[in-house]
PDB file of C-alpha atoms in Angstrom:
ATOM      1  CA  GLN D 191     -27.948  -0.579  -8.913  1.00 84.00           C
ATOM      2  CA  SER D 192     -24.261  -2.797  -7.613  1.00 91.00           C
ATOM      3  CA  VAL D 193     -23.557  -6.363  -9.095  1.00 94.00           C
ATOM      4  CA  LEU D 194     -23.012  -7.629  -6.399  1.00 98.00           C
ATOM      5  CA  THR D 195     -26.600  -6.885  -3.310  1.00 98.00           C
ATOM      6  CA  GLN D 196     -25.604  -6.316  -0.010  1.00 98.00           C
ATOM      7  CA  PRO D 197     -28.277  -5.945   3.053  1.00 98.00           C
ATOM      8  CA  PRO D 198     -28.692  -2.410   3.003  1.00 97.00           C
ATOM      9  CA  SER D 199     -27.829  -2.229   7.085  1.00 98.00           C
ATOM     10  CA  VAL D 200     -27.744  -5.255   9.537  1.00 98.00           C
ATOM     11  CA  SER D 201     -27.920  -4.419  13.709  1.00 97.00           C
ATOM     12  CA  GLY D 202     -26.545  -6.381  17.001  1.00 97.00           C
ATOM     13  CA  ALA D 203     -25.990  -5.977  20.519  1.00 97.00           C
ATOM     14  CA  PRO D 204     -22.666  -6.250  22.187  1.00 97.00           C
ATOM     15  CA  GLY D 205     -21.100 -10.032  22.146  1.00 97.00           C
ATOM     16  CA  GLN D 206     -23.375 -11.279  19.116  1.00 97.00           C
ATOM     17  CA  ARG D 207     -22.876 -12.599  16.197  1.00 98.00           C
ATOM     18  CA  VAL D 208     -24.119 -10.795  13.411  1.00 98.00           C
ATOM     19  CA  THR D 209     -23.632 -11.787   9.277  1.00 98.00           C
ATOM     20  CA  ILE D 210     -23.285  -9.973   6.128  1.00 98.00           C
ATOM     21  CA  SER D 211     -24.387 -11.622   2.577  1.00 98.00           C
ATOM     22  CA  CYS D 212     -23.622 -10.792  -0.404  1.00 98.00           C
ATOM     23  CA  THR D 213     -24.899 -12.425  -3.007  1.00 98.00           C
ATOM     24  CA  GLY D 214     -23.620 -12.417  -6.663  1.00 98.00           C
ATOM     25  CA  SER D 215     -24.660 -14.056 -10.448  1.00 97.00           C
ATOM     26  CA  SER D 216     -22.841 -16.778 -12.172  1.00 97.00           C
ATOM     27  CA  SER D 217     -20.595 -13.790 -13.805  1.00 97.00           C
ATOM     28  CA  ASN D 218     -18.590 -13.273 -11.374  1.00 98.00           C
ATOM     29  CA  ILE D 219     -19.234 -15.502  -8.088  1.00 98.00           C
ATOM     30  CA  GLY D 220     -20.588 -17.860  -9.170  1.00 97.00           C
ATOM     31  CA  ALA D 221     -17.643 -18.230 -11.277  1.00 97.00           C
ATOM     32  CA  GLY D 222     -15.133 -19.182  -9.366  1.00 96.00           C
ATOM     33  CA  TYR D 223     -14.502 -15.463  -8.702  1.00 97.00           C
ATOM     34  CA  ASP D 224     -12.256 -14.888  -5.017  1.00 97.00           C
ATOM     35  CA  VAL D 225     -14.884 -12.736  -3.046  1.00 98.00           C
ATOM     36  CA  HIS D 226     -12.977  -9.842  -0.499  1.00 98.00           C
ATOM     37  CA  TRP D 227     -14.315  -7.751   2.339  1.00 98.00           C
ATOM     38  CA  TYR D 228     -13.294  -4.671   3.094  1.00 98.00           C
ATOM     39  CA  GLN D 229     -14.261  -2.099   6.042  1.00 98.00           C
ATOM     40  CA  GLN D 230     -15.233   1.885   6.673  1.00 98.00           C
ATOM     41  CA  LEU D 231     -14.804   3.454   9.618  1.00 97.00           C
ATOM     42  CA  PRO D 232     -16.757   6.243   9.856  1.00 94.00           C
ATOM     43  CA  GLY D 233     -14.266   8.835   7.773  1.00 94.00           C
ATOM     44  CA  THR D 234     -11.314   7.418   7.037  1.00 97.00           C
ATOM     45  CA  VAL D 235     -10.314   5.060   4.494  1.00 98.00           C
ATOM     46  CA  PRO D 236     -11.445   1.330   3.207  1.00 98.00           C
ATOM     47  CA  LYS D 237      -9.298  -1.644   5.002  1.00 98.00           C
ATOM     48  CA  LEU D 238      -9.241  -4.664   4.147  1.00 98.00           C
ATOM     49  CA  LEU D 239     -10.740  -7.141   6.736  1.00 98.00           C
ATOM     50  CA  ILE D 240     -10.818 -10.749   3.838  1.00 98.00           C
ATOM     51  CA  PHE D 241      -8.961 -11.805   1.107  1.00 98.00           C
ATOM     52  CA  GLY D 242      -9.658 -14.924  -0.872  1.00 97.00           C
ATOM     53  CA  ASN D 243     -12.755 -15.879  -0.008  1.00 97.00           C
ATOM     54  CA  SER D 244     -11.922 -17.017   3.791  1.00 98.00           C
ATOM     55  CA  ASN D 245      -8.068 -15.625   4.379  1.00 98.00           C
ATOM     56  CA  ARG D 246      -7.642 -12.873   7.362  1.00 98.00           C
ATOM     57  CA  PRO D 247      -4.454 -10.588   6.926  1.00 96.00           C
ATOM     58  CA  SER D 248      -1.902 -10.331   9.371  1.00 95.00           C
ATOM     59  CA  GLY D 249      -3.565  -7.849  12.295  1.00 95.00           C
ATOM     60  CA  VAL D 250      -7.501  -8.398  11.610  1.00 97.00           C
ATOM     61  CA  PRO D 251      -8.801 -10.641  14.637  1.00 96.00           C
ATOM     62  CA  ASP D 252     -10.061 -13.768  14.270  1.00 96.00           C
ATOM     63  CA  ARG D 253     -13.743 -12.941  15.521  1.00 97.00           C
ATOM     64  CA  TYR D 254     -13.685 -11.542  11.324  1.00 98.00           C
ATOM     65  CA  SER D 255     -14.524 -14.577   9.137  1.00 98.00           C
ATOM     66  CA  GLY D 256     -15.973 -15.493   5.700  1.00 98.00           C
ATOM     67  CA  SER D 257     -17.116 -18.130   3.588  1.00 98.00           C
ATOM     68  CA  ARG D 258     -17.910 -18.160   0.340  1.00 97.00           C
ATOM     69  CA  SER D 259     -21.241 -20.644  -1.792  1.00 96.00           C
ATOM     70  CA  GLY D 260     -22.657 -20.393  -4.565  1.00 96.00           C
ATOM     71  CA  THR D 261     -23.029 -17.313  -5.909  1.00 97.00           C
ATOM     72  CA  SER D 262     -23.142 -15.172  -2.868  1.00 98.00           C
ATOM     73  CA  ALA D 263     -20.474 -15.397   0.075  1.00 98.00           C
ATOM     74  CA  SER D 264     -20.386 -13.961   3.030  1.00 98.00           C
ATOM     75  CA  LEU D 265     -19.556 -12.192   6.348  1.00 98.00           C
ATOM     76  CA  ALA D 266     -19.304 -12.943  10.159  1.00 98.00           C
ATOM     77  CA  ILE D 267     -19.013 -11.187  13.176  1.00 98.00           C
ATOM     78  CA  SER D 268     -18.588 -12.705  16.540  1.00 97.00           C
ATOM     79  CA  GLY D 269     -18.817 -10.830  20.187  1.00 97.00           C
ATOM     80  CA  LEU D 270     -19.043  -8.027  18.678  1.00 98.00           C
ATOM     81  CA  GLN D 271     -17.641  -4.524  19.818  1.00 97.00           C
ATOM     82  CA  ALA D 272     -18.736  -1.222  19.742  1.00 96.00           C
ATOM     83  CA  GLU D 273     -15.372  -0.672  17.664  1.00 96.00           C
ATOM     84  CA  ASP D 274     -17.250  -2.558  14.821  1.00 97.00           C
ATOM     85  CA  GLU D 275     -19.342   0.057  14.010  1.00 97.00           C
ATOM     86  CA  ALA D 276     -18.524   1.276  10.273  1.00 98.00           C
ATOM     87  CA  ASP D 277     -19.497   0.045   6.463  1.00 98.00           C
ATOM     88  CA  TYR D 278     -19.145  -3.242   4.839  1.00 98.00           C
ATOM     89  CA  TYR D 279     -18.403  -3.989   1.437  1.00 98.00           C
ATOM     90  CA  CYS D 280     -18.259  -7.062  -0.591  1.00 98.00           C
ATOM     91  CA  GLN D 281     -15.886  -6.796  -3.417  1.00 98.00           C
ATOM     92  CA  SER D 282     -15.250  -9.830  -6.732  1.00 98.00           C
ATOM     93  CA  TYR D 283     -14.564  -9.687 -10.146  1.00 97.00           C
ATOM     94  CA  ASP D 284     -16.969 -10.035 -12.849  1.00 97.00           C
ATOM     95  CA  THR D 285     -16.387 -11.459 -16.345  1.00 96.00           C
ATOM     96  CA  SER D 286     -18.857  -9.873 -17.996  1.00 96.00           C
ATOM     97  CA  LEU D 287     -18.079  -6.261 -17.186  1.00 95.00           C
ATOM     98  CA  SER D 288     -14.412  -7.334 -17.315  1.00 94.00           C
ATOM     99  CA  GLY D 289     -13.791  -5.350 -14.211  1.00 96.00           C
ATOM    100  CA  SER D 290     -13.976  -5.877 -10.299  1.00 97.00           C
ATOM    101  CA  VAL D 291     -17.277  -4.796  -8.979  1.00 98.00           C
ATOM    102  CA  PHE D 292     -17.866  -3.952  -5.161  1.00 98.00           C
ATOM    103  CA  GLY D 293     -21.512  -4.991  -3.249  1.00 98.00           C
ATOM    104  CA  GLY D 294     -23.656  -1.640  -2.022  1.00 97.00           C
ATOM    105  CA  GLY D 295     -22.426  -1.412   1.391  1.00 98.00           C
ATOM    106  CA  THR D 296     -23.388  -3.138   4.562  1.00 98.00           C
ATOM    107  CA  LYS D 297     -23.624  -0.460   6.884  1.00 98.00           C
ATOM    108  CA  LEU D 298     -23.612  -2.115  10.206  1.00 98.00           C
ATOM    109  CA  THR D 299     -24.933  -0.714  14.007  1.00 97.00           C
ATOM    110  CA  VAL D 300     -24.286  -2.504  17.022  1.00 97.00           C
ATOM    111  CA  LEU D 301     -27.104  -1.334  19.678  1.00 94.00           C
TER     112      LEU D 301
ATOM    113  CA  GLN J 297       3.384  -3.357   2.409  1.00 78.00           C
ATOM    114  CA  VAL J 298       3.435  -0.100  -0.503  1.00 86.00           C
ATOM    115  CA  GLN J 299       2.991   3.508   1.472  1.00 92.00           C
ATOM    116  CA  LEU J 300       0.735   5.584  -0.582  1.00 95.00           C
ATOM    117  CA  VAL J 301       0.286   9.423  -0.595  1.00 96.00           C
ATOM    118  CA  GLN J 302      -1.858  10.664  -3.351  1.00 98.00           C
ATOM    119  CA  SER J 303      -2.915  14.302  -4.429  1.00 97.00           C
ATOM    120  CA  GLY J 304      -4.929  17.430  -2.948  1.00 97.00           C
ATOM    121  CA  ALA J 305      -8.256  18.189  -3.616  1.00 98.00           C
ATOM    122  CA  GLU J 306      -9.526  19.811  -6.691  1.00 98.00           C
ATOM    123  CA  VAL J 307     -11.890  21.788  -7.336  1.00 98.00           C
ATOM    124  CA  LYS J 308     -13.046  22.216 -10.865  1.00 98.00           C
ATOM    125  CA  GLN J 309     -16.372  23.481 -13.553  1.00 98.00           C
ATOM    126  CA  PRO J 310     -18.358  20.562 -15.628  1.00 97.00           C
ATOM    127  CA  GLY J 311     -16.658  20.066 -18.485  1.00 98.00           C
ATOM    128  CA  ALA J 312     -12.662  20.544 -17.273  1.00 98.00           C
ATOM    129  CA  SER J 313     -11.164  17.149 -16.861  1.00 98.00           C
ATOM    130  CA  VAL J 314      -8.946  16.358 -13.718  1.00 98.00           C
ATOM    131  CA  LYS J 315      -5.394  14.387 -12.611  1.00 98.00           C
ATOM    132  CA  VAL J 316      -4.559  12.859  -9.473  1.00 98.00           C
ATOM    133  CA  SER J 317      -1.770  11.137  -8.921  1.00 98.00           C
ATOM    134  CA  CYS J 318      -0.509   8.389  -6.171  1.00 96.00           C
ATOM    135  CA  LYS J 319       3.311   7.958  -5.212  1.00 94.00           C
ATOM    136  CA  ALA J 320       4.391   5.011  -3.704  1.00 93.00           C
ATOM    137  CA  SER J 321       7.402   3.951  -1.996  1.00 87.00           C
ATOM    138  CA  GLY J 322       8.056   0.989   0.313  1.00 72.00           C
ATOM    139  CA  ASN J 323       8.151  -1.139  -2.188  1.00 64.00           C
ATOM    140  CA  THR J 324       8.761  -1.084  -6.160  1.00 64.00           C
ATOM    141  CA  PHE J 325       6.428  -0.442  -8.860  1.00 65.00           C
ATOM    142  CA  THR J 326       6.681  -4.079 -10.777  1.00 66.00           C
ATOM    143  CA  ASN J 327       4.859  -7.383 -10.109  1.00 73.00           C
ATOM    144  CA  TYR J 328       1.503  -5.491  -9.192  1.00 86.00           C
ATOM    145  CA  TYR J 329      -1.377  -3.359  -9.970  1.00 94.00           C
ATOM    146  CA  MET J 330      -2.791  -0.230  -9.192  1.00 95.00           C
ATOM    147  CA  ASP J 331      -6.446   0.025  -9.571  1.00 97.00           C
ATOM    148  CA  TRP J 332      -8.507   3.393  -8.988  1.00 98.00           C
ATOM    149  CA  VAL J 333     -11.510   3.285  -6.740  1.00 98.00           C
ATOM    150  CA  ARG J 334     -14.084   6.122  -5.824  1.00 98.00           C
ATOM    151  CA  GLN J 335     -16.660   7.326  -3.269  1.00 98.00           C
ATOM    152  CA  ALA J 336     -18.939   9.299  -3.940  1.00 98.00           C
ATOM    153  CA  PRO J 337     -20.947  11.853  -1.119  1.00 97.00           C
ATOM    154  CA  GLY J 338     -22.748   8.880   1.503  1.00 95.00           C
ATOM    155  CA  GLN J 339     -23.030   6.226  -1.110  1.00 97.00           C
ATOM    156  CA  GLY J 340     -20.943   3.371  -2.033  1.00 97.00           C
ATOM    157  CA  LEU J 341     -17.322   1.983  -3.210  1.00 98.00           C
ATOM    158  CA  GLU J 342     -17.410   2.065  -7.331  1.00 98.00           C
ATOM    159  CA  TRP J 343     -14.354   0.318  -9.023  1.00 98.00           C
ATOM    160  CA  MET J 344     -12.634   3.242 -12.011  1.00 98.00           C
ATOM    161  CA  GLY J 345     -10.316   0.938 -13.766  1.00 97.00           C
ATOM    162  CA  ILE J 346      -6.731  -1.136 -13.257  1.00 97.00           C
ATOM    163  CA  ILE J 347      -3.378  -0.350 -14.545  1.00 95.00           C
ATOM    164  CA  ASN J 348      -0.137  -2.603 -14.811  1.00 93.00           C
ATOM    165  CA  PRO J 349       2.701  -0.137 -13.523  1.00 88.00           C
ATOM    166  CA  SER J 350       4.988  -1.140 -14.608  1.00 85.00           C
ATOM    167  CA  GLY J 351       3.921  -2.740 -18.030  1.00 80.00           C
ATOM    168  CA  GLY J 352       1.366   0.242 -19.295  1.00 79.00           C
ATOM    169  CA  ILE J 353      -1.033  -2.381 -19.472  1.00 89.00           C
ATOM    170  CA  THR J 354      -4.643  -0.943 -18.282  1.00 95.00           C
ATOM    171  CA  ARG J 355      -8.408  -1.952 -17.708  1.00 95.00           C
ATOM    172  CA  TYR J 356     -11.410   0.485 -17.476  1.00 97.00           C
ATOM    173  CA  ALA J 357     -14.371   0.338 -16.306  1.00 96.00           C
ATOM    174  CA  GLN J 358     -17.178   0.130 -18.417  1.00 95.00           C
ATOM    175  CA  LYS J 359     -19.492   3.014 -17.278  1.00 94.00           C
ATOM    176  CA  LEU J 360     -16.186   5.138 -17.678  1.00 97.00           C
ATOM    177  CA  GLN J 361     -14.847   4.296 -20.954  1.00 94.00           C
ATOM    178  CA  GLY J 362     -13.887   7.235 -23.132  1.00 95.00           C
ATOM    179  CA  ARG J 363     -13.498   9.608 -20.155  1.00 98.00           C
ATOM    180  CA  VAL J 364     -10.768   8.304 -17.694  1.00 98.00           C
ATOM    181  CA  THR J 365      -6.569   7.599 -18.903  1.00 97.00           C
ATOM    182  CA  MET J 366      -4.818   6.035 -15.993  1.00 97.00           C
ATOM    183  CA  THR J 367      -1.357   6.579 -16.765  1.00 95.00           C
ATOM    184  CA  SER J 368       2.504   5.605 -14.781  1.00 93.00           C
ATOM    185  CA  ASP J 369       5.721   6.393 -14.744  1.00 91.00           C
ATOM    186  CA  THR J 370       8.464   4.205 -13.143  1.00 88.00           C
ATOM    187  CA  THR J 371      10.845   6.964 -12.503  1.00 88.00           C
ATOM    188  CA  THR J 372       8.907   8.243  -9.632  1.00 90.00           C
ATOM    189  CA  ASN J 373       6.679   5.525  -8.969  1.00 90.00           C
ATOM    190  CA  THR J 374       3.628   7.218  -9.646  1.00 93.00           C
ATOM    191  CA  VAL J 375       0.803   6.461 -10.607  1.00 95.00           C
ATOM    192  CA  TYR J 376      -1.797   9.383 -12.349  1.00 97.00           C
ATOM    193  CA  MET J 377      -5.560   8.785 -12.951  1.00 98.00           C
ATOM    194  CA  GLU J 378      -7.332  11.506 -15.326  1.00 98.00           C
ATOM    195  CA  LEU J 379     -11.291  11.998 -15.618  1.00 98.00           C
ATOM    196  CA  SER J 380     -11.782  14.275 -18.615  1.00 98.00           C
ATOM    197  CA  SER J 381     -15.982  15.981 -19.350  1.00 98.00           C
ATOM    198  CA  LEU J 382     -16.223  16.061 -15.477  1.00 98.00           C
ATOM    199  CA  ARG J 383     -19.973  16.390 -14.462  1.00 97.00           C
ATOM    200  CA  SER J 384     -21.616  16.513 -11.036  1.00 97.00           C
ATOM    201  CA  GLU J 385     -21.791  13.049 -10.676  1.00 97.00           C
ATOM    202  CA  ASP J 386     -18.673  12.673 -10.118  1.00 98.00           C
ATOM    203  CA  THR J 387     -17.557  14.720  -7.525  1.00 98.00           C
ATOM    204  CA  ALA J 388     -15.919  11.930  -4.845  1.00 98.00           C
ATOM    205  CA  VAL J 389     -13.041  11.175  -3.193  1.00 98.00           C
ATOM    206  CA  TYR J 390     -11.622   8.641  -5.469  1.00 98.00           C
ATOM    207  CA  TYR J 391      -8.497   6.849  -4.397  1.00 98.00           C
ATOM    208  CA  CYS J 392      -6.065   4.669  -5.333  1.00 98.00           C
ATOM    209  CA  ALA J 393      -4.811   0.838  -4.546  1.00 97.00           C
ATOM    210  CA  ARG J 394      -2.678  -1.558  -4.951  1.00 95.00           C
ATOM    211  CA  GLY J 395      -3.934  -5.047  -6.258  1.00 93.00           C
ATOM    212  CA  THR J 396      -2.884  -7.912  -5.969  1.00 91.00           C
ATOM    213  CA  ALA J 397      -3.642  -9.340  -9.775  1.00 89.00           C
ATOM    214  CA  VAL J 398      -6.491  -8.044 -12.571  1.00 89.00           C
ATOM    215  CA  ALA J 399      -9.140 -10.442 -10.207  1.00 91.00           C
ATOM    216  CA  GLY J 400      -7.284  -9.594  -7.142  1.00 94.00           C
ATOM    217  CA  TYR J 401      -7.734  -7.441  -3.436  1.00 96.00           C
ATOM    218  CA  PHE J 402      -6.355  -4.435  -2.790  1.00 96.00           C
ATOM    219  CA  ASP J 403      -4.288  -4.442   0.272  1.00 93.00           C
ATOM    220  CA  ASP J 404      -3.230  -0.940   0.506  1.00 94.00           C
ATOM    221  CA  TRP J 405      -4.639   2.500  -0.458  1.00 97.00           C
ATOM    222  CA  GLY J 406      -4.199   6.157  -0.974  1.00 97.00           C
ATOM    223  CA  GLN J 407      -5.234   8.705   1.708  1.00 98.00           C
ATOM    224  CA  GLY J 408      -8.618   9.781  -0.818  1.00 98.00           C
ATOM    225  CA  THR J 409      -8.831  12.627  -3.072  1.00 98.00           C
ATOM    226  CA  LEU J 410     -11.389  14.612  -2.928  1.00 98.00           C
ATOM    227  CA  VAL J 411     -12.132  16.349  -5.759  1.00 98.00           C
ATOM    228  CA  THR J 412     -15.517  18.362  -6.443  1.00 98.00           C
ATOM    229  CA  VAL J 413     -17.165  19.408  -9.086  1.00 98.00           C
ATOM    230  CA  SER J 414     -18.928  22.899  -9.496  1.00 96.00           C
ATOM    231  CA  SER J 415     -19.771  26.112 -10.593  1.00 93.00           C
TER     232      SER J 415
END
């Protein structure tokens, strides 16, 4: 049971827009801690996708966007492409656990 | 940016210990942290703990308290993660990842080290 809750899977057709939610609580996202997102392509190392809720590292396309509100955050991917098929993880900090926490991950399938 | 190179795969028996290394290059140890994250086969990411390499200060996930130890060697820019009393559930790929702050994000990752616990 992950501290941050994500849907196990989402899907969309090429060109469509999908969103992945990340629900926390008052001890992590709701406490004001930033949410970060990682993309893990099959068989590869996780890669930072979004940091500080909505910021993209250099080289990440602007098709990826993030937001945070209350005790939740979301990752949106627009103009879906086959190469977006991957696992996506949200991450934040939890004061009760005194450490970082991850969501359980969401598998994105491009139909 | 920093490059993180981890030690090779390990096979251990239940009850043994394993020590994984992570050598940083391209930048110094100062002003950032190193976290360890693991991923069991087919499972999600699990944060294990954090070390401030230059100061040696550590913080571990509550679940692993008493079994995990993180250390650093500033002369070789290397951090280590040792996990003791290994169980089959510890079979996973172990990653080191550069952390921007105690409550920050991970912007560079090692290539991962597979640790298999099996009798």
